[in-house]
Structure formats: structure tokens, C-alpha cells
Amino acid sequence: MESYLSNRKIVTVVEGSTSDELLISCGVPQGSVLGPLLCLIYINDLPNGLDSTTLLYADDVSLHREGSDIQRDFMIMNEDLAKVEDWSNKWKLDFNIKKCINYASVIYCGSTQKVLGPLHTIQYNAALAASGTVGGSSYEKVCIELGWIPLTVKHTNTVEP
């Protein structure tokens, strides 16, 4: 395993020009068979101690809460986000803030509140602009179909109603 992860070098080739070799001191080889398994082993303890439902898929993490007290749920979600931030600092694994757009289901307190398509599009695009994400995304239609709306995106990794 040590030989698999140690003393690796990369080069970049652009239009026939090759860069000098660069020693890689961390991470696993991209596109390797063991890469996804090692990633899962590395992040496997992330959900420990969180009160929100946590889904891990490859290098993606999703936190979910379900409840009827929206203020309490936001408080718990913010506490969990702080724990995730502590975890990422401990293991030196940064989250890409431009890819961290928070969504909340508008289904709560036993009632369903539908969001109009044009309003949702404006809110969604505002969240993309606020986060610095450029262009649209492939999951926009899914979010609209599920009735999800973006929450305020802050670089403090908190969510607000």
C-alpha cells in the first residue's frame, strides 16, 4: 500500500508540451481501481456524531433533516455543519464552497408548499450567483420537481431559513 501511495509523480501535457515532473505528497491516483475504496475508508467516519441523516456517495456528502419544528431543525443542521467543518479541518479535507449550495425541502409541518417555477428559478440562480458558481447545473430540474428551494448561502457554512 505504501508503494501505491508514496513517491508518485505527475506531468501535464498541453498541445504537445510536457511539464516538469511534480512530486505528489497526498491523495490517491485518479482513475485507479483502489481510489474510490480508499476515499470511502477515509471519509467513513464523517457521519459519526451528526444528528442529521448523512448520505455519502463517492466524494459527495449530503445532510438531510426531517421534522416539524423548522427553527429547531435549522439549529441542529447548523450544529451538524459546524461538526462537518471541524471534521474537514481535522482531516485536512477542504470542501469546495462553490459546490456547496444548500437546499431545503419546502415540505414541513405536515403541509406541502409549492414554489412557482419562475420564482424558484430566480432564487436558484441567485444562490448560484451568491456562491460564485457559474452557469446552470444538471440537477436544477430535479430540484424544481422535488419542490426544493435554495437557502441563503454563506461562507460561514451555516444555513438560514
Coordinates of N, CA and C in Angstrom, one line a residue:
M1 N 0.8 -1.2 0.0 CA 0.0 0.0 0.0 C 0.9 1.3 0.0
E2 N 2.0 1.2 0.8 CA 2.8 2.4 0.8 C 3.4 2.7 -0.5
S3 N 3.8 1.7 -1.3 CA 4.4 2.0 -2.6 C 3.3 2.5 -3.6
Y4 N 2.0 2.2 -3.3 CA 0.9 2.7 -4.1 C 0.7 4.2 -3.9
L5 N 0.9 4.6 -2.7 CA 0.6 6.0 -2.3 C 1.8 6.9 -2.2
S6 N 3.0 6.4 -2.2 CA 4.2 7.2 -2.0 C 5.0 7.4 -3.3
N7 N 5.8 8.4 -3.3 CA 6.7 8.7 -4.3 C 6.1 8.7 -5.7
R8 N 4.9 9.3 -5.8 CA 4.2 9.4 -7.1 C 4.5 10.7 -7.7
K9 N 4.6 10.8 -9.0 CA 4.9 12.0 -9.8 C 3.8 12.2 -10.9
I10 N 3.6 13.4 -11.2 CA 2.7 13.7 -12.3 C 3.3 14.7 -13.3
V11 N 2.8 14.6 -14.5 CA 3.2 15.6 -15.5 C 2.0 16.0 -16.3
T12 N 2.0 17.2 -16.8 CA 0.9 17.7 -17.6 C 1.3 17.9 -19.0
V13 N 0.5 17.5 -20.0 CA 0.8 17.7 -21.4 C -0.3 18.5 -22.0
V14 N 0.1 19.7 -22.6 CA -0.8 20.6 -23.2 C -0.3 20.9 -24.6
E15 N -1.1 20.5 -25.6 CA -0.8 20.7 -27.0 C 0.6 20.3 -27.3
G16 N 1.0 19.1 -26.9 CA 2.3 18.5 -27.2 C 3.4 19.0 -26.3
S17 N 3.2 20.0 -25.4 CA 4.3 20.4 -24.5 C 4.1 19.7 -23.2
T18 N 5.2 19.2 -22.6 CA 5.1 18.4 -21.4 C 5.8 19.2 -20.3
S19 N 5.1 19.3 -19.1 CA 5.7 20.0 -17.9 C 6.7 19.1 -17.3
D20 N 7.5 19.7 -16.3 CA 8.4 19.0 -15.5 C 7.6 18.1 -14.6
E21 N 8.2 17.1 -14.1 CA 7.6 16.2 -13.1 C 7.4 16.9 -11.8
L22 N 6.2 16.6 -11.1 CA 5.9 17.2 -9.8 C 5.6 16.0 -8.9
L23 N 6.3 16.0 -7.7 CA 6.0 15.0 -6.7 C 4.7 15.2 -6.0
I24 N 3.9 14.2 -5.9 CA 2.6 14.3 -5.3 C 2.7 13.7 -3.9
S25 N 2.4 14.5 -2.8 CA 2.6 14.1 -1.5 C 1.3 13.6 -0.8
C26 N 0.2 13.7 -1.4 CA -1.1 13.2 -0.8 C -2.1 12.8 -1.9
G27 N -3.1 12.2 -1.4 CA -4.2 11.7 -2.3 C -3.9 10.3 -2.9
V28 N -4.9 9.9 -3.7 CA -4.7 8.6 -4.4 C -4.7 8.8 -5.9
P29 N -4.2 7.9 -6.7 CA -4.1 8.1 -8.1 C -5.5 8.2 -8.7
Q30 N -5.8 9.2 -9.5 CA -7.0 9.4 -10.2 C -7.3 8.3 -11.1
G31 N -8.5 7.8 -11.2 CA -8.9 6.8 -12.1 C -8.4 5.4 -11.7
S32 N -7.9 5.2 -10.5 CA -7.4 3.9 -10.1 C -8.6 3.1 -9.6
V33 N -8.4 1.8 -9.5 CA -9.4 0.9 -9.0 C -9.5 1.0 -7.5
L34 N -8.4 1.2 -6.8 CA -8.5 1.4 -5.3 C -8.9 2.8 -4.9
G35 N -8.9 3.8 -5.8 CA -9.2 5.1 -5.4 C -10.5 5.3 -4.7
P36 N -11.6 4.8 -5.3 CA -13.0 5.0 -4.6 C -13.0 4.3 -3.3
L37 N -12.5 3.1 -3.2 CA -12.5 2.4 -1.9 C -11.7 3.2 -0.8
L38 N -10.5 3.7 -1.2 CA -9.7 4.4 -0.2 C -10.4 5.7 0.2
C39 N -11.1 6.3 -0.7 CA -11.9 7.5 -0.4 C -13.0 7.2 0.6
L40 N -13.7 6.1 0.4 CA -14.8 5.8 1.3 C -14.2 5.4 2.7
I41 N -13.1 4.8 2.7 CA -12.5 4.4 4.0 C -12.1 5.7 4.7
Y42 N -11.6 6.7 4.0 CA -11.1 8.0 4.5 C -12.2 8.8 5.1
I43 N -13.4 8.8 4.4 CA -14.5 9.7 4.9 C -15.6 8.9 5.6
N44 N -15.3 7.6 5.9 CA -16.4 6.7 6.5 C -16.8 7.2 7.9
D45 N -16.0 7.9 8.6 CA -16.4 8.4 10.0 C -17.1 9.7 10.0
L46 N -17.2 10.4 8.8 CA -17.8 11.7 8.8 C -19.2 11.7 9.4
P47 N -20.1 10.8 9.2 CA -21.4 10.9 9.8 C -21.5 10.7 11.3
N48 N -20.4 10.2 11.9 CA -20.4 9.9 13.4 C -20.7 11.2 14.1
G49 N -21.6 11.1 15.0 CA -21.9 12.3 15.9 C -22.8 13.3 15.3
L50 N -23.3 13.1 14.1 CA -24.2 14.0 13.4 C -25.7 13.6 13.7
D51 N -26.5 14.6 13.9 CA -27.9 14.3 14.2 C -28.8 14.3 12.9
S52 N -28.2 14.8 11.8 CA -28.9 14.8 10.5 C -28.6 13.5 9.8
T53 N -29.5 13.1 8.9 CA -29.2 11.9 8.1 C -28.1 12.3 7.1
T54 N -27.1 11.4 6.9 CA -26.0 11.7 6.1 C -25.9 10.7 5.0
L55 N -25.8 11.1 3.8 CA -25.6 10.3 2.6 C -24.2 10.5 2.0
L56 N -23.4 9.5 1.8 CA -22.1 9.6 1.2 C -22.1 8.8 -0.1
Y57 N -21.7 9.5 -1.2 CA -21.6 8.8 -2.5 C -20.3 9.3 -3.1
A58 N -19.4 8.4 -3.2 CA -18.0 8.8 -3.8 C -17.5 9.9 -2.9
D59 N -17.2 11.1 -3.6 CA -16.7 12.2 -2.8 C -17.8 13.3 -2.5
D60 N -19.0 12.9 -2.6 CA -20.2 13.8 -2.3 C -20.8 13.4 -1.0
V61 N -21.1 14.5 -0.2 CA -21.8 14.3 1.1 C -23.1 15.1 1.1
S62 N -24.1 14.6 1.6 CA -25.4 15.2 1.7 C -26.0 15.1 3.1
L63 N -26.4 16.2 3.7 CA -27.0 16.1 5.0 C -28.5 16.4 4.9
H64 N -29.3 15.7 5.6 CA -30.8 15.9 5.5 C -31.4 15.9 6.9
R65 N -32.4 16.7 7.0 CA -33.2 16.7 8.3 C -34.7 16.6 7.9
E66 N -35.4 16.0 8.8 CA -36.9 15.9 8.6 C -37.5 16.2 10.0
G67 N -38.4 17.1 10.0 CA -39.1 17.4 11.3 C -40.2 18.4 11.1
S68 N -40.8 18.8 12.2 CA -41.9 19.7 12.2 C -41.6 21.1 12.8
D69 N -40.5 21.2 13.5 CA -40.1 22.4 14.1 C -38.9 23.0 13.3
I70 N -39.2 23.9 12.3 CA -38.2 24.3 11.4 C -37.1 25.1 12.0
Q71 N -37.4 25.9 13.1 CA -36.3 26.6 13.8 C -35.3 25.7 14.4
R72 N -35.9 24.7 15.1 CA -35.1 23.6 15.8 C -34.2 22.9 14.7
D73 N -34.9 22.5 13.6 CA -34.2 21.8 12.6 C -33.0 22.6 12.0
F74 N -33.2 23.9 11.8 CA -32.2 24.7 11.3 C -31.0 24.8 12.3
M75 N -31.3 24.9 13.6 CA -30.3 24.9 14.6 C -29.5 23.6 14.6
I76 N -30.2 22.5 14.5 CA -29.5 21.2 14.5 C -28.6 21.1 13.2
M77 N -29.2 21.5 12.1 CA -28.4 21.5 10.9 C -27.2 22.3 10.9
N78 N -27.3 23.5 11.5 CA -26.1 24.4 11.7 C -25.1 23.7 12.6
E79 N -25.5 23.1 13.7 CA -24.6 22.4 14.6 C -23.9 21.3 13.8
D80 N -24.6 20.5 13.0 CA -24.0 19.5 12.2 C -23.0 20.0 11.2
L81 N -23.4 21.1 10.5 CA -22.5 21.8 9.6 C -21.2 22.2 10.3
A82 N -21.3 22.7 11.5 CA -20.1 23.0 12.3 C -19.2 21.8 12.6
K83 N -19.9 20.7 12.9 CA -19.2 19.4 13.1 C -18.5 18.9 11.9
V84 N -19.2 19.1 10.7 CA -18.6 18.7 9.4 C -17.3 19.5 9.1
E85 N -17.5 20.8 9.4 CA -16.3 21.7 9.2 C -15.2 21.3 10.1
D86 N -15.4 21.0 11.4 CA -14.4 20.5 12.3 C -13.7 19.3 11.8
W87 N -14.6 18.3 11.3 CA -14.1 17.1 10.7 C -13.1 17.4 9.6
S88 N -13.6 18.3 8.7 CA -12.8 18.6 7.5 C -11.4 19.2 7.8
N89 N -11.5 20.1 8.9 CA -10.2 20.7 9.3 C -9.3 19.6 9.9
K90 N -9.9 18.7 10.7 CA -9.1 17.7 11.4 C -8.3 16.8 10.4
W91 N -9.1 16.4 9.3 CA -8.5 15.5 8.3 C -8.0 16.2 7.1
K92 N -7.9 17.6 7.1 CA -7.3 18.4 6.1 C -8.0 18.1 4.7
L93 N -9.3 18.0 4.7 CA -10.1 17.8 3.5 C -11.0 18.9 3.3
D94 N -10.7 19.8 2.4 CA -11.5 21.0 2.2 C -12.7 20.7 1.3
F95 N -13.8 21.4 1.6 CA -15.0 21.3 0.8 C -14.9 22.5 -0.2
N96 N -15.4 22.3 -1.4 CA -15.4 23.3 -2.4 C -16.7 24.2 -2.2
I97 N -16.5 25.4 -1.6 CA -17.6 26.2 -1.2 C -18.5 26.5 -2.4
K98 N -17.9 26.6 -3.6 CA -18.7 26.9 -4.8 C -19.6 25.8 -5.2
K99 N -19.4 24.6 -4.7 CA -20.3 23.5 -5.0 C -21.2 23.2 -3.8
C100 N -21.1 24.0 -2.8 CA -21.9 23.8 -1.6 C -23.1 24.7 -1.6
I101 N -24.2 24.4 -2.3 CA -25.4 25.1 -2.3 C -26.4 24.4 -1.5
N102 N -26.9 25.0 -0.4 CA -27.8 24.3 0.5 C -29.3 24.4 0.0
Y103 N -30.0 23.3 0.0 CA -31.4 23.3 -0.3 C -32.2 22.7 0.8
A104 N -33.4 23.2 0.9 CA -34.3 22.7 2.0 C -35.6 22.3 1.3
S105 N -36.2 21.2 1.7 CA -37.5 20.8 1.2 C -38.5 21.8 1.7
V106 N -39.4 22.2 0.9 CA -40.5 23.1 1.4 C -41.6 22.3 2.0
I107 N -41.5 21.0 2.2 CA -42.5 20.2 2.8 C -42.1 20.1 4.3
Y108 N -43.0 20.8 5.1 CA -42.7 20.7 6.6 C -44.0 21.0 7.3
C109 N -44.1 20.7 8.6 CA -45.3 20.9 9.4 C -46.5 20.2 8.8
G110 N -46.3 19.1 8.1 CA -47.4 18.3 7.6 C -48.1 18.9 6.4
S111 N -47.6 20.0 5.9 CA -48.3 20.7 4.7 C -47.3 20.8 3.6
T112 N -47.7 20.8 2.4 CA -46.9 21.0 1.3 C -47.0 22.4 0.7
Q113 N -45.9 23.1 0.6 CA -46.0 24.4 0.0 C -45.3 24.4 -1.4
K114 N -46.0 24.7 -2.4 CA -45.4 24.6 -3.8 C -44.8 26.0 -4.1
V115 N -43.7 25.9 -4.8 CA -43.0 27.1 -5.2 C -43.2 27.2 -6.7
L116 N -43.6 28.4 -7.2 CA -43.8 28.6 -8.6 C -42.5 28.5 -9.3
G117 N -42.5 27.9 -10.5 CA -41.3 27.7 -11.3 C -40.5 29.0 -11.5
P118 N -41.1 30.1 -12.0 CA -40.3 31.3 -12.3 C -39.6 31.8 -11.0
L119 N -40.4 31.8 -9.9 CA -39.8 32.3 -8.6 C -38.6 31.4 -8.2
H120 N -38.8 30.1 -8.3 CA -37.8 29.1 -7.9 C -36.5 29.4 -8.8
T121 N -36.7 29.6 -10.1 CA -35.6 29.8 -11.0 C -34.8 31.0 -10.5
I122 N -35.5 32.1 -10.2 CA -34.8 33.3 -9.7 C -34.0 33.0 -8.4
Q123 N -34.7 32.4 -7.5 CA -34.0 32.0 -6.2 C -32.8 31.1 -6.5
Y124 N -33.0 30.1 -7.3 CA -31.9 29.2 -7.6 C -30.7 29.9 -8.2
N125 N -31.0 30.7 -9.2 CA -29.9 31.5 -9.9 C -29.3 32.5 -9.0
A126 N -30.0 33.1 -8.1 CA -29.4 34.0 -7.1 C -28.5 33.2 -6.2
A127 N -28.8 32.0 -5.8 CA -28.0 31.1 -4.9 C -26.7 30.8 -5.7
L128 N -26.8 30.5 -7.0 CA -25.6 30.2 -7.8 C -24.7 31.4 -7.9
A129 N -25.3 32.6 -8.1 CA -24.5 33.8 -8.2 C -23.8 34.1 -6.8
A130 N -24.6 33.9 -5.7 CA -24.0 34.2 -4.4 C -22.9 33.3 -4.1
S131 N -22.9 32.1 -4.5 CA -21.9 31.1 -4.2 C -20.7 31.2 -5.2
G132 N -20.9 31.9 -6.3 CA -19.8 32.1 -7.2 C -19.8 31.0 -8.3
T133 N -20.8 30.1 -8.3 CA -20.9 29.1 -9.3 C -21.4 29.7 -10.6
V134 N -20.7 29.4 -11.7 CA -21.0 29.9 -13.0 C -21.9 29.0 -13.8
G135 N -22.9 29.5 -14.4 CA -23.7 28.7 -15.3 C -24.7 27.8 -14.6
G136 N -25.5 27.1 -15.3 CA -26.5 26.3 -14.7 C -26.0 24.9 -14.3
S137 N -26.9 24.1 -13.9 CA -26.4 22.7 -13.4 C -27.4 21.7 -13.9
S138 N -27.0 20.5 -13.9 CA -27.8 19.4 -14.4 C -28.9 19.0 -13.4
Y139 N -28.7 19.4 -12.2 CA -29.7 19.0 -11.2 C -30.8 20.0 -10.9
E140 N -30.8 21.1 -11.7 CA -31.8 22.2 -11.5 C -33.2 21.7 -11.7
K141 N -33.5 20.9 -12.7 CA -34.8 20.4 -13.0 C -35.2 19.4 -11.9
V142 N -34.3 18.6 -11.4 CA -34.6 17.7 -10.3 C -35.1 18.5 -9.0
C143 N -34.3 19.6 -8.7 CA -34.7 20.4 -7.6 C -36.0 21.0 -7.7
I144 N -36.4 21.5 -8.9 CA -37.7 22.0 -9.2 C -38.8 21.0 -9.0
E145 N -38.5 19.8 -9.5 CA -39.5 18.7 -9.4 C -39.7 18.3 -8.0
L146 N -38.7 18.3 -7.2 CA -38.8 17.9 -5.8 C -39.4 19.0 -4.9
G147 N -39.5 20.2 -5.5 CA -40.0 21.3 -4.7 C -39.0 21.9 -3.7
W148 N -37.7 21.8 -4.1 CA -36.7 22.3 -3.2 C -36.4 23.7 -3.5
I149 N -36.0 24.6 -2.6 CA -35.6 25.9 -2.8 C -34.3 26.2 -2.2
P150 N -33.4 27.0 -2.7 CA -32.1 27.3 -2.1 C -32.3 28.1 -0.8
L151 N -31.5 27.9 0.1 CA -31.4 28.7 1.3 C -30.3 29.7 1.1
T152 N -30.2 30.7 2.1 CA -29.1 31.7 2.0 C -27.8 30.9 2.1
V153 N -26.9 31.2 1.1 CA -25.6 30.6 1.1 C -24.6 31.6 1.7
K154 N -23.9 31.1 2.8 CA -22.9 32.0 3.4 C -21.6 31.2 3.5
H155 N -20.5 31.9 3.5 CA -19.2 31.2 3.5 C -18.9 30.7 5.0
T156 N -19.8 31.0 5.9 CA -19.6 30.5 7.3 C -20.1 29.1 7.4
N157 N -20.6 28.5 6.3 CA -21.1 27.2 6.3 C -22.4 27.0 7.2
T158 N -23.2 28.0 7.3 CA -24.4 27.9 8.0 C -25.6 28.1 7.1
V159 N -26.8 27.6 7.5 CA -28.0 27.8 6.7 C -28.9 28.7 7.5
E160 N -29.7 29.4 6.7 CA -30.7 30.3 7.4 C -32.0 30.1 6.7
P161 N -33.1 30.2 7.4 CA -34.5 30.0 6.8 C -34.8 31.1 5.9

